Amino acid sequence: MMEETFRRIFGAPPEIVVRAPGRVNLIGEHTDYNDGFVLPAAIDRAVTYAGRRRADRRVRVFSEDFNATAEFNLDDIQKDSQHTWSNYLRGVTKFLEADGDRLTGAEIAFGGDVPREAGLSSSAAVEVGATAFWNQLLGLGLDPIYAIKLAKRAENDFVGVPCGIMDQFISALGRRDHALFLDCRDLSYRHVPLGADVRIVVCDSGVKRALAQSEYEIRLKQCREAVAKIAATGLPVKSLRDVQPSDLDAARGAMDNLLWRRAHHVVSENQRTLEAVKALQGGHLERFGELMNESHESLRKDYEVSSPELDKLVELARAQKGILGARMTGAGFGGCTVNLVRAGAAEGFVQAVEKGYRGAGTLSGKTYICQASDGALVTA
Ligand code: GLA
């Protein structure tokens, strides 16, 4: 399909087509920028790039989603305030050049079906897709971890949005029918099979993540402050990853209640994620679901990043047959919930939650049964 779009716009077939998926996080929320643990899965919604080389140093890029074209020169890559959708590609391209990869010009068409601002990491898919695109078009042979860090750098330092490494990582290295357990400190990872008995169901609240960026920055700062307070009590901690639940109890007097609750979410979420991985590996799906439920409560009460709509979706989900666990996923303040549902109950679950959500208000949330998918840098 992107091939046809490319032909229509540029009048010739593309040389290559690459695909980078969005993601859903099963557990381990707001832990990645604290050197902690996450367990996301890539989903079967993706951003696709099609393109071919040019003989000069110009890049012409067409966005199918915005039905617009932008153009830039490889020797002078600037942020574009008009075609902001092109900034992810610009950032990735600029940093590849800056790191010494001599690129050539290209014609590119891209677009996809990862909903934007829904908390399913459409930006990471665009960045990882751009990285995979150059890698394949020019045979750069990029190391996957380098490529993932580069995509994150484009988001942080070029587009200017703070984020951890989870989204880029899973978009690059997700695996079909598996979740990916990642240690965000040393970037070691392993794939964990999801099993044939369950489905991942994503429910979109329909609320765009309006407050997400400013509140995300506040949470980042609060986590750093909490670490500084705990370190000041004499504990050798560099990040909340190093803090054990008992340390946190002991440090209760060292910080105010708000900071303590923020830290408490992260410390307990890391514990839950470690236990969840074990539960999934051991086939203890009910325990896994309980941990998802606990994660949501912690995000709601301690970290305060949920919203009434997300809470409503979680409440509806938990009342359905076949539900194992339900929680908000991603940064919060709108976006989606993730649900683990028994395979046989998934269709009924979708209908009941959609009906219940529509009945509860004016928003028409969309629901997807997701298939865990391969990432953009996975080679057969
Ligand atoms: C966003 C960020 C991720 C991560 C999540 C919260 O998706 O991009 O790096 O911090 O929020 O877990």
Short mmCIF file of C-alpha atoms and ligand atoms in Angstrom, two decimals:
data_model
loop_
_atom_site.label_atom_id
_atom_site.label_comp_id
_atom_site.label_asym_id
_atom_site.label_seq_id
_atom_site.Cartn_x
_atom_site.Cartn_y
_atom_site.Cartn_z
CA MET A 1 0.00 0.00 0.00
CA MET A 2 2.76 2.42 0.87
CA GLU A 3 4.37 1.19 -2.31
CA GLU A 4 1.39 2.46 -4.29
CA THR A 5 1.43 5.78 -2.47
CA PHE A 6 5.11 6.12 -3.30
CA ARG A 7 4.48 5.40 -7.00
CA ARG A 8 1.66 7.90 -7.11
CA ILE A 9 3.74 10.68 -5.54
CA PHE A 10 7.17 10.02 -7.04
CA GLY A 11 6.23 8.29 -10.31
CA ALA A 12 8.38 5.19 -9.85
CA PRO A 13 8.50 2.15 -7.57
CA PRO A 14 10.37 2.39 -4.23
CA GLU A 15 13.61 0.47 -3.72
CA ILE A 16 12.67 -0.60 -0.21
CA VAL A 17 9.75 -0.73 2.24
CA VAL A 18 10.21 -0.96 6.02
CA ARG A 19 7.74 -1.18 8.86
CA ALA A 20 8.03 -0.12 12.51
CA PRO A 21 5.25 -1.03 14.97
CA GLY A 22 3.60 0.88 17.80
CA ARG A 23 3.57 -0.68 21.25
CA VAL A 24 1.58 -1.40 24.32
CA ASN A 25 3.17 -1.77 27.73
CA LEU A 26 1.92 -4.71 29.80
CA ILE A 27 3.59 -3.63 33.03
CA GLY A 28 6.52 -1.47 34.19
CA GLU A 29 5.15 2.05 33.78
CA HIS A 30 7.21 5.18 34.41
CA THR A 31 10.13 2.98 35.31
CA ASP A 32 12.28 3.27 32.16
CA TYR A 33 13.69 6.72 32.97
CA ASN A 34 14.45 5.42 36.46
CA ASP A 35 16.77 2.68 35.14
CA GLY A 36 14.06 0.14 35.91
CA PHE A 37 12.22 -2.75 34.25
CA VAL A 38 9.53 -2.77 31.56
CA LEU A 39 7.49 -5.43 29.75
CA PRO A 40 6.04 -4.02 26.52
CA ALA A 41 4.89 -5.76 23.34
CA ALA A 42 4.95 -4.43 19.78
CA ILE A 43 1.48 -4.35 18.25
CA ASP A 44 0.12 -5.05 14.77
CA ARG A 45 -0.25 -1.36 13.99
CA ALA A 46 2.72 0.22 12.36
CA VAL A 47 4.33 3.06 10.46
CA THR A 48 5.57 2.10 7.00
CA TYR A 49 8.31 3.81 5.00
CA ALA A 50 8.86 3.39 1.27
CA GLY A 51 11.69 5.07 -0.57
CA ARG A 52 14.51 5.19 -3.04
CA ARG A 53 17.85 6.95 -3.33
CA ARG A 54 18.48 10.20 -5.14
CA ALA A 55 21.76 11.16 -6.75
CA ASP A 56 22.00 14.45 -4.81
CA ARG A 57 21.81 15.46 -1.13
CA ARG A 58 18.10 16.38 -1.03
CA VAL A 59 15.44 14.49 0.89
CA ARG A 60 11.84 14.79 -0.26
CA VAL A 61 9.36 13.23 2.10
CA PHE A 62 5.64 12.71 1.71
CA SER A 63 3.40 12.08 4.71
CA GLU A 64 0.37 10.05 3.78
CA ASP A 65 -1.35 10.87 7.07
CA PHE A 66 -0.97 14.62 6.60
CA ASN A 67 -1.13 14.52 2.79
CA ALA A 68 1.80 16.93 2.60
CA THR A 69 5.37 17.01 1.31
CA ALA A 70 8.46 18.50 2.95
CA GLU A 71 11.99 18.83 1.65
CA PHE A 72 15.40 19.31 3.24
CA ASN A 73 19.10 19.15 2.47
CA LEU A 74 21.35 16.64 4.21
CA ASP A 75 23.97 19.33 4.80
CA ASP A 76 21.65 21.64 6.69
CA ILE A 77 18.95 19.85 8.65
CA GLN A 78 16.76 22.20 10.68
CA LYS A 79 13.57 21.74 12.63
CA ASP A 80 10.48 22.53 10.57
CA SER A 81 7.79 24.43 12.45
CA GLN A 82 5.30 24.07 9.62
CA HIS A 83 5.67 20.36 8.79
CA THR A 84 6.23 19.22 12.36
CA TRP A 85 5.50 15.62 11.30
CA SER A 86 8.81 15.64 9.40
CA ASN A 87 10.92 16.46 12.46
CA TYR A 88 11.32 12.85 13.61
CA LEU A 89 12.87 11.91 10.26
CA ARG A 90 14.95 15.10 10.25
CA GLY A 91 16.29 14.36 13.75
CA VAL A 92 17.21 10.77 12.96
CA THR A 93 18.83 11.83 9.67
CA LYS A 94 20.77 14.68 11.25
CA PHE A 95 22.22 12.50 14.02
CA LEU A 96 23.17 9.71 11.60
CA GLU A 97 25.07 12.26 9.52
CA ALA A 98 26.60 13.81 12.63
CA ASP A 99 27.81 10.39 13.77
CA GLY A 100 29.68 9.96 10.50
CA ASP A 101 27.30 7.97 8.32
CA ARG A 102 27.45 9.68 4.97
CA LEU A 103 23.92 9.44 3.59
CA THR A 104 22.57 10.14 0.12
CA GLY A 105 19.43 12.04 -0.77
CA ALA A 106 16.17 10.13 -0.97
CA GLU A 107 12.52 10.22 -1.89
CA ILE A 108 10.37 8.88 0.90
CA ALA A 109 6.69 8.22 1.55
CA PHE A 110 5.52 7.17 4.99
CA GLY A 111 2.40 6.74 7.10
CA GLY A 112 0.50 4.14 9.05
CA ASP A 113 -2.24 3.12 11.39
CA VAL A 114 -0.78 3.69 14.86
CA PRO A 115 -3.25 6.19 16.34
CA ARG A 116 -1.50 9.47 17.21
CA GLU A 117 -1.48 10.86 20.74
CA ALA A 118 -3.16 7.72 21.99
CA GLY A 119 -0.26 6.45 24.06
CA LEU A 120 0.66 3.70 21.58
CA SER A 121 4.02 5.26 20.65
CA SER A 122 3.35 6.46 17.16
CA SER A 123 6.36 8.82 17.49
CA ALA A 124 8.72 6.02 18.43
CA ALA A 125 7.43 4.05 15.43
CA VAL A 126 8.13 7.03 13.17
CA GLU A 127 11.68 7.44 14.57
CA VAL A 128 12.56 3.78 14.59
CA GLY A 129 11.05 3.44 11.13
CA ALA A 130 13.24 6.31 9.89
CA THR A 131 16.34 4.70 11.37
CA ALA A 132 15.48 1.30 9.89
CA PHE A 133 14.74 2.98 6.58
CA TRP A 134 18.22 4.54 6.23
CA ASN A 135 19.81 1.40 7.55
CA GLN A 136 18.21 -0.71 4.87
CA LEU A 137 18.30 1.76 1.99
CA LEU A 138 22.01 2.40 2.35
CA GLY A 139 23.09 -0.90 3.94
CA LEU A 140 24.52 0.92 6.96
CA GLY A 141 24.66 -2.23 9.10
CA LEU A 142 23.68 -0.30 12.24
CA ASP A 143 23.94 -2.07 15.55
CA PRO A 144 20.32 -2.38 16.84
CA ILE A 145 21.13 -0.87 20.26
CA TYR A 146 22.87 2.07 18.61
CA ALA A 147 19.86 2.51 16.29
CA ILE A 148 17.46 2.47 19.25
CA LYS A 149 19.50 5.07 21.15
CA LEU A 150 19.69 7.22 18.04
CA ALA A 151 15.89 7.14 17.63
CA LYS A 152 15.49 8.18 21.27
CA ARG A 153 18.05 10.96 20.82
CA ALA A 154 15.99 12.31 17.90
CA GLU A 155 12.95 12.49 20.16
CA ASN A 156 14.79 14.00 23.16
CA ASP A 157 17.29 16.34 21.52
CA PHE A 158 15.78 17.24 18.16
CA VAL A 159 12.01 17.09 18.56
CA GLY A 160 12.47 18.11 22.19
CA VAL A 161 10.23 15.62 23.98
CA PRO A 162 11.55 13.86 27.10
CA CYS A 163 11.06 10.08 27.18
CA GLY A 164 12.78 6.93 28.32
CA ILE A 165 14.00 4.17 26.02
CA MET A 166 11.13 1.69 26.23
CA ASP A 167 9.13 2.77 23.18
CA GLN A 168 12.01 2.86 20.72
CA PHE A 169 13.35 -0.41 22.08
CA ILE A 170 10.16 -2.37 21.61
CA SER A 171 9.40 -0.84 18.21
CA ALA A 172 12.82 -2.05 17.08
CA LEU A 173 13.14 -5.42 18.80
CA GLY A 174 9.63 -6.68 19.59
CA ARG A 175 8.87 -10.24 18.60
CA ARG A 176 5.70 -11.85 17.28
CA ASP A 177 3.56 -13.44 20.04
CA HIS A 178 6.03 -12.29 22.71
CA ALA A 179 6.41 -9.50 25.23
CA LEU A 180 9.89 -8.07 25.76
CA PHE A 181 11.40 -7.86 29.22
CA LEU A 182 13.93 -5.04 29.28
CA ASP A 183 16.32 -3.85 31.94
CA CYS A 184 16.54 -0.15 31.14
CA ARG A 185 19.85 0.20 33.00
CA ASP A 186 22.08 -2.16 31.02
CA LEU A 187 19.64 -2.72 28.14
CA SER A 188 19.76 -6.48 28.50
CA TYR A 189 16.49 -8.04 27.35
CA ARG A 190 14.68 -11.24 26.63
CA HIS A 191 11.46 -12.17 24.87
CA VAL A 192 8.74 -13.84 26.92
CA PRO A 193 6.05 -15.88 25.10
CA LEU A 194 2.52 -14.64 25.68
CA GLY A 195 0.89 -18.03 25.19
CA ALA A 196 -2.05 -18.98 23.00
CA ASP A 197 -4.61 -18.65 25.80
CA VAL A 198 -4.62 -14.87 26.11
CA ARG A 199 -5.29 -11.80 24.02
CA ILE A 200 -4.03 -8.29 24.55
CA VAL A 201 -6.92 -5.88 24.19
CA VAL A 202 -6.27 -2.15 23.96
CA CYS A 203 -9.06 0.30 24.77
CA ASP A 204 -8.59 3.87 23.61
CA SER A 205 -10.23 6.40 25.91
CA GLY A 206 -10.47 8.85 23.03
CA VAL A 207 -8.85 11.49 25.25
CA LYS A 208 -5.72 12.94 23.66
CA ARG A 209 -2.79 13.09 26.01
CA ALA A 210 -3.03 16.84 26.56
CA LEU A 211 -1.24 17.25 29.87
CA ALA A 212 1.15 14.44 29.20
CA GLN A 213 4.33 16.32 28.38
CA SER A 214 4.35 18.86 31.18
CA GLU A 215 3.25 16.33 33.78
CA TYR A 216 5.82 13.84 32.47
CA GLU A 217 8.56 16.41 33.01
CA ILE A 218 7.30 17.06 36.54
CA ARG A 219 7.38 13.31 37.33
CA LEU A 220 10.91 13.04 35.96
CA LYS A 221 12.07 15.84 38.25
CA GLN A 222 10.25 14.42 41.25
CA CYS A 223 11.97 11.07 40.75
CA ARG A 224 15.38 12.77 40.66
CA GLU A 225 14.54 14.78 43.77
CA ALA A 226 13.47 11.64 45.61
CA VAL A 227 16.77 9.94 44.70
CA ALA A 228 18.71 12.95 46.00
CA LYS A 229 16.81 12.88 49.31
CA ILE A 230 17.35 9.14 49.73
CA ALA A 231 21.04 9.46 48.82
CA ALA A 232 21.36 12.22 51.43
CA THR A 233 20.39 9.70 54.13
CA GLY A 234 23.59 7.84 53.31
CA LEU A 235 22.29 5.13 50.96
CA PRO A 236 24.43 4.63 47.84
CA VAL A 237 21.63 5.06 45.28
CA LYS A 238 21.95 6.53 41.79
CA SER A 239 18.38 6.06 40.65
CA LEU A 240 15.11 4.70 42.01
CA ARG A 241 16.12 1.36 40.52
CA ASP A 242 18.61 1.03 43.36
CA VAL A 243 16.02 1.66 46.05
CA GLN A 244 14.52 -1.36 47.81
CA PRO A 245 11.05 -1.20 49.40
CA SER A 246 12.65 -1.35 52.88
CA ASP A 247 14.97 1.57 52.02
CA LEU A 248 11.95 3.58 51.06
CA ASP A 249 10.22 2.85 54.36
CA ALA A 250 13.35 3.94 56.19
CA ALA A 251 13.56 7.15 54.16
CA ARG A 252 9.97 8.16 54.77
CA GLY A 253 10.99 11.05 57.03
CA ALA A 254 13.50 12.35 54.48
CA MET A 255 10.92 13.69 52.04
CA ASP A 256 7.41 15.01 51.88
CA ASN A 257 4.48 12.72 51.26
CA LEU A 258 4.07 13.64 47.59
CA LEU A 259 7.66 12.81 46.72
CA TRP A 260 7.45 9.64 48.76
CA ARG A 261 4.38 8.46 46.86
CA ARG A 262 6.07 9.13 43.53
CA ALA A 263 9.09 7.09 44.60
CA HIS A 264 6.82 4.42 46.05
CA HIS A 265 5.14 3.90 42.70
CA VAL A 266 8.44 3.41 40.89
CA VAL A 267 9.99 1.14 43.51
CA SER A 268 6.87 -1.03 43.80
CA GLU A 269 6.36 -1.08 40.02
CA ASN A 270 9.84 -2.48 39.53
CA GLN A 271 9.05 -5.26 42.01
CA ARG A 272 5.74 -5.96 40.29
CA THR A 273 7.38 -6.13 36.89
CA LEU A 274 9.98 -8.64 38.04
CA GLU A 275 7.25 -10.76 39.58
CA ALA A 276 5.04 -10.39 36.49
CA VAL A 277 7.77 -11.75 34.22
CA LYS A 278 8.11 -14.79 36.45
CA ALA A 279 4.35 -15.26 36.51
CA LEU A 280 4.12 -15.08 32.72
CA GLN A 281 6.98 -17.50 32.27
CA GLY A 282 5.40 -19.91 34.73
CA GLY A 283 1.98 -19.66 33.07
CA HIS A 284 0.46 -18.01 36.15
CA LEU A 285 -1.76 -15.68 34.20
CA GLU A 286 -4.07 -14.89 37.07
CA ARG A 287 -1.18 -13.61 39.15
CA PHE A 288 0.05 -11.64 36.17
CA GLY A 289 -3.38 -10.01 35.89
CA GLU A 290 -3.43 -9.11 39.59
CA LEU A 291 -0.10 -7.39 39.20
CA MET A 292 -1.48 -5.38 36.27
CA ASN A 293 -4.40 -4.33 38.45
CA GLU A 294 -2.05 -3.31 41.26
CA SER A 295 0.02 -1.35 38.79
CA HIS A 296 -3.02 0.67 37.81
CA GLU A 297 -3.88 1.46 41.42
CA SER A 298 -0.34 2.62 42.04
CA LEU A 299 -0.35 4.82 38.92
CA ARG A 300 -3.69 6.25 39.96
CA LYS A 301 -3.02 6.90 43.62
CA ASP A 302 0.73 7.28 44.06
CA TYR A 303 1.91 8.53 40.68
CA GLU A 304 -1.34 10.34 39.78
CA VAL A 305 -1.12 9.94 36.03
CA SER A 306 -4.45 8.24 35.36
CA SER A 307 -7.66 10.03 34.33
CA PRO A 308 -11.39 9.51 35.01
CA GLU A 309 -11.82 8.02 31.53
CA LEU A 310 -8.97 5.54 31.99
CA ASP A 311 -10.32 4.60 35.42
CA LYS A 312 -13.75 4.07 33.90
CA LEU A 313 -12.34 1.76 31.20
CA VAL A 314 -10.45 -0.21 33.83
CA GLU A 315 -13.56 -0.52 35.98
CA LEU A 316 -15.64 -1.71 33.02
CA ALA A 317 -12.95 -4.18 31.99
CA ARG A 318 -12.69 -5.73 35.42
CA ALA A 319 -16.41 -6.51 35.43
CA GLN A 320 -16.18 -8.65 32.27
CA LYS A 321 -15.88 -12.40 31.87
CA GLY A 322 -12.42 -13.65 31.02
CA ILE A 323 -10.55 -10.57 32.21
CA LEU A 324 -7.21 -11.27 33.87
CA GLY A 325 -5.93 -7.73 34.40
CA ALA A 326 -6.58 -4.16 33.28
CA ARG A 327 -4.51 -1.00 33.60
CA MET A 328 -3.66 2.26 31.93
CA THR A 329 -0.69 1.97 29.58
CA GLY A 330 1.95 4.51 28.52
CA ALA A 331 2.50 7.93 30.06
CA GLY A 332 -1.13 8.48 31.10
CA PHE A 333 -3.42 11.54 31.13
CA GLY A 334 -5.55 10.06 28.40
CA GLY A 335 -4.59 7.46 25.84
CA CYS A 336 -5.29 3.78 26.31
CA THR A 337 -5.77 0.95 28.74
CA VAL A 338 -4.27 -2.48 28.22
CA ASN A 339 -6.20 -5.60 29.14
CA LEU A 340 -5.17 -9.20 29.33
CA VAL A 341 -8.17 -11.33 28.42
CA ARG A 342 -8.73 -15.07 28.01
CA ALA A 343 -8.66 -15.81 24.29
CA GLY A 344 -12.17 -17.26 24.15
CA ALA A 345 -13.66 -14.22 25.89
CA ALA A 346 -11.93 -11.51 23.86
CA GLU A 347 -14.69 -10.80 21.32
CA GLY A 348 -17.38 -10.55 23.99
CA PHE A 349 -15.07 -8.40 26.10
CA VAL A 350 -14.59 -5.90 23.28
CA GLN A 351 -18.32 -5.55 22.68
CA ALA A 352 -19.19 -5.18 26.34
CA VAL A 353 -16.50 -2.60 27.09
CA GLU A 354 -17.31 -0.53 24.01
CA LYS A 355 -20.98 -0.55 24.90
CA GLY A 356 -20.33 0.29 28.53
CA TYR A 357 -17.95 3.11 27.67
CA ARG A 358 -20.34 4.67 25.17
CA GLY A 359 -23.09 4.41 27.74
CA ALA A 360 -20.96 6.19 30.32
CA GLY A 361 -20.42 9.40 28.41
CA THR A 362 -19.96 11.18 25.15
CA LEU A 363 -16.65 9.65 24.16
CA SER A 364 -16.58 6.79 21.72
CA GLY A 365 -13.49 4.80 22.65
CA LYS A 366 -12.08 2.33 20.15
CA THR A 367 -11.00 -1.14 21.15
CA TYR A 368 -8.45 -3.35 19.44
CA ILE A 369 -7.49 -6.97 19.91
CA CYS A 370 -3.75 -6.82 19.30
CA GLN A 371 -1.35 -9.37 17.96
CA ALA A 372 2.15 -9.02 19.39
CA SER A 373 4.39 -8.32 16.40
CA ASP A 374 7.97 -8.21 15.16
CA GLY A 375 9.92 -4.99 15.58
CA ALA A 376 11.51 -3.03 12.73
CA LEU A 377 15.02 -4.32 13.32
CA VAL A 378 14.15 -7.95 13.77
CA THR A 379 15.73 -10.07 11.11
CA ALA A 380 14.39 -13.51 10.30
C1 GLA B 1 6.06 7.33 27.51
C2 GLA B 1 7.57 7.41 27.31
C3 GLA B 1 8.24 6.12 27.76
C4 GLA B 1 7.82 5.75 29.18
C5 GLA B 1 6.30 5.79 29.31
C6 GLA B 1 5.84 5.59 30.74
O1 GLA B 1 5.53 6.35 26.67
O2 GLA B 1 7.86 7.65 25.96
O3 GLA B 1 9.63 6.25 27.67
O4 GLA B 1 8.44 6.58 30.12
O5 GLA B 1 5.77 7.03 28.86
O6 GLA B 1 6.15 4.31 31.17
#
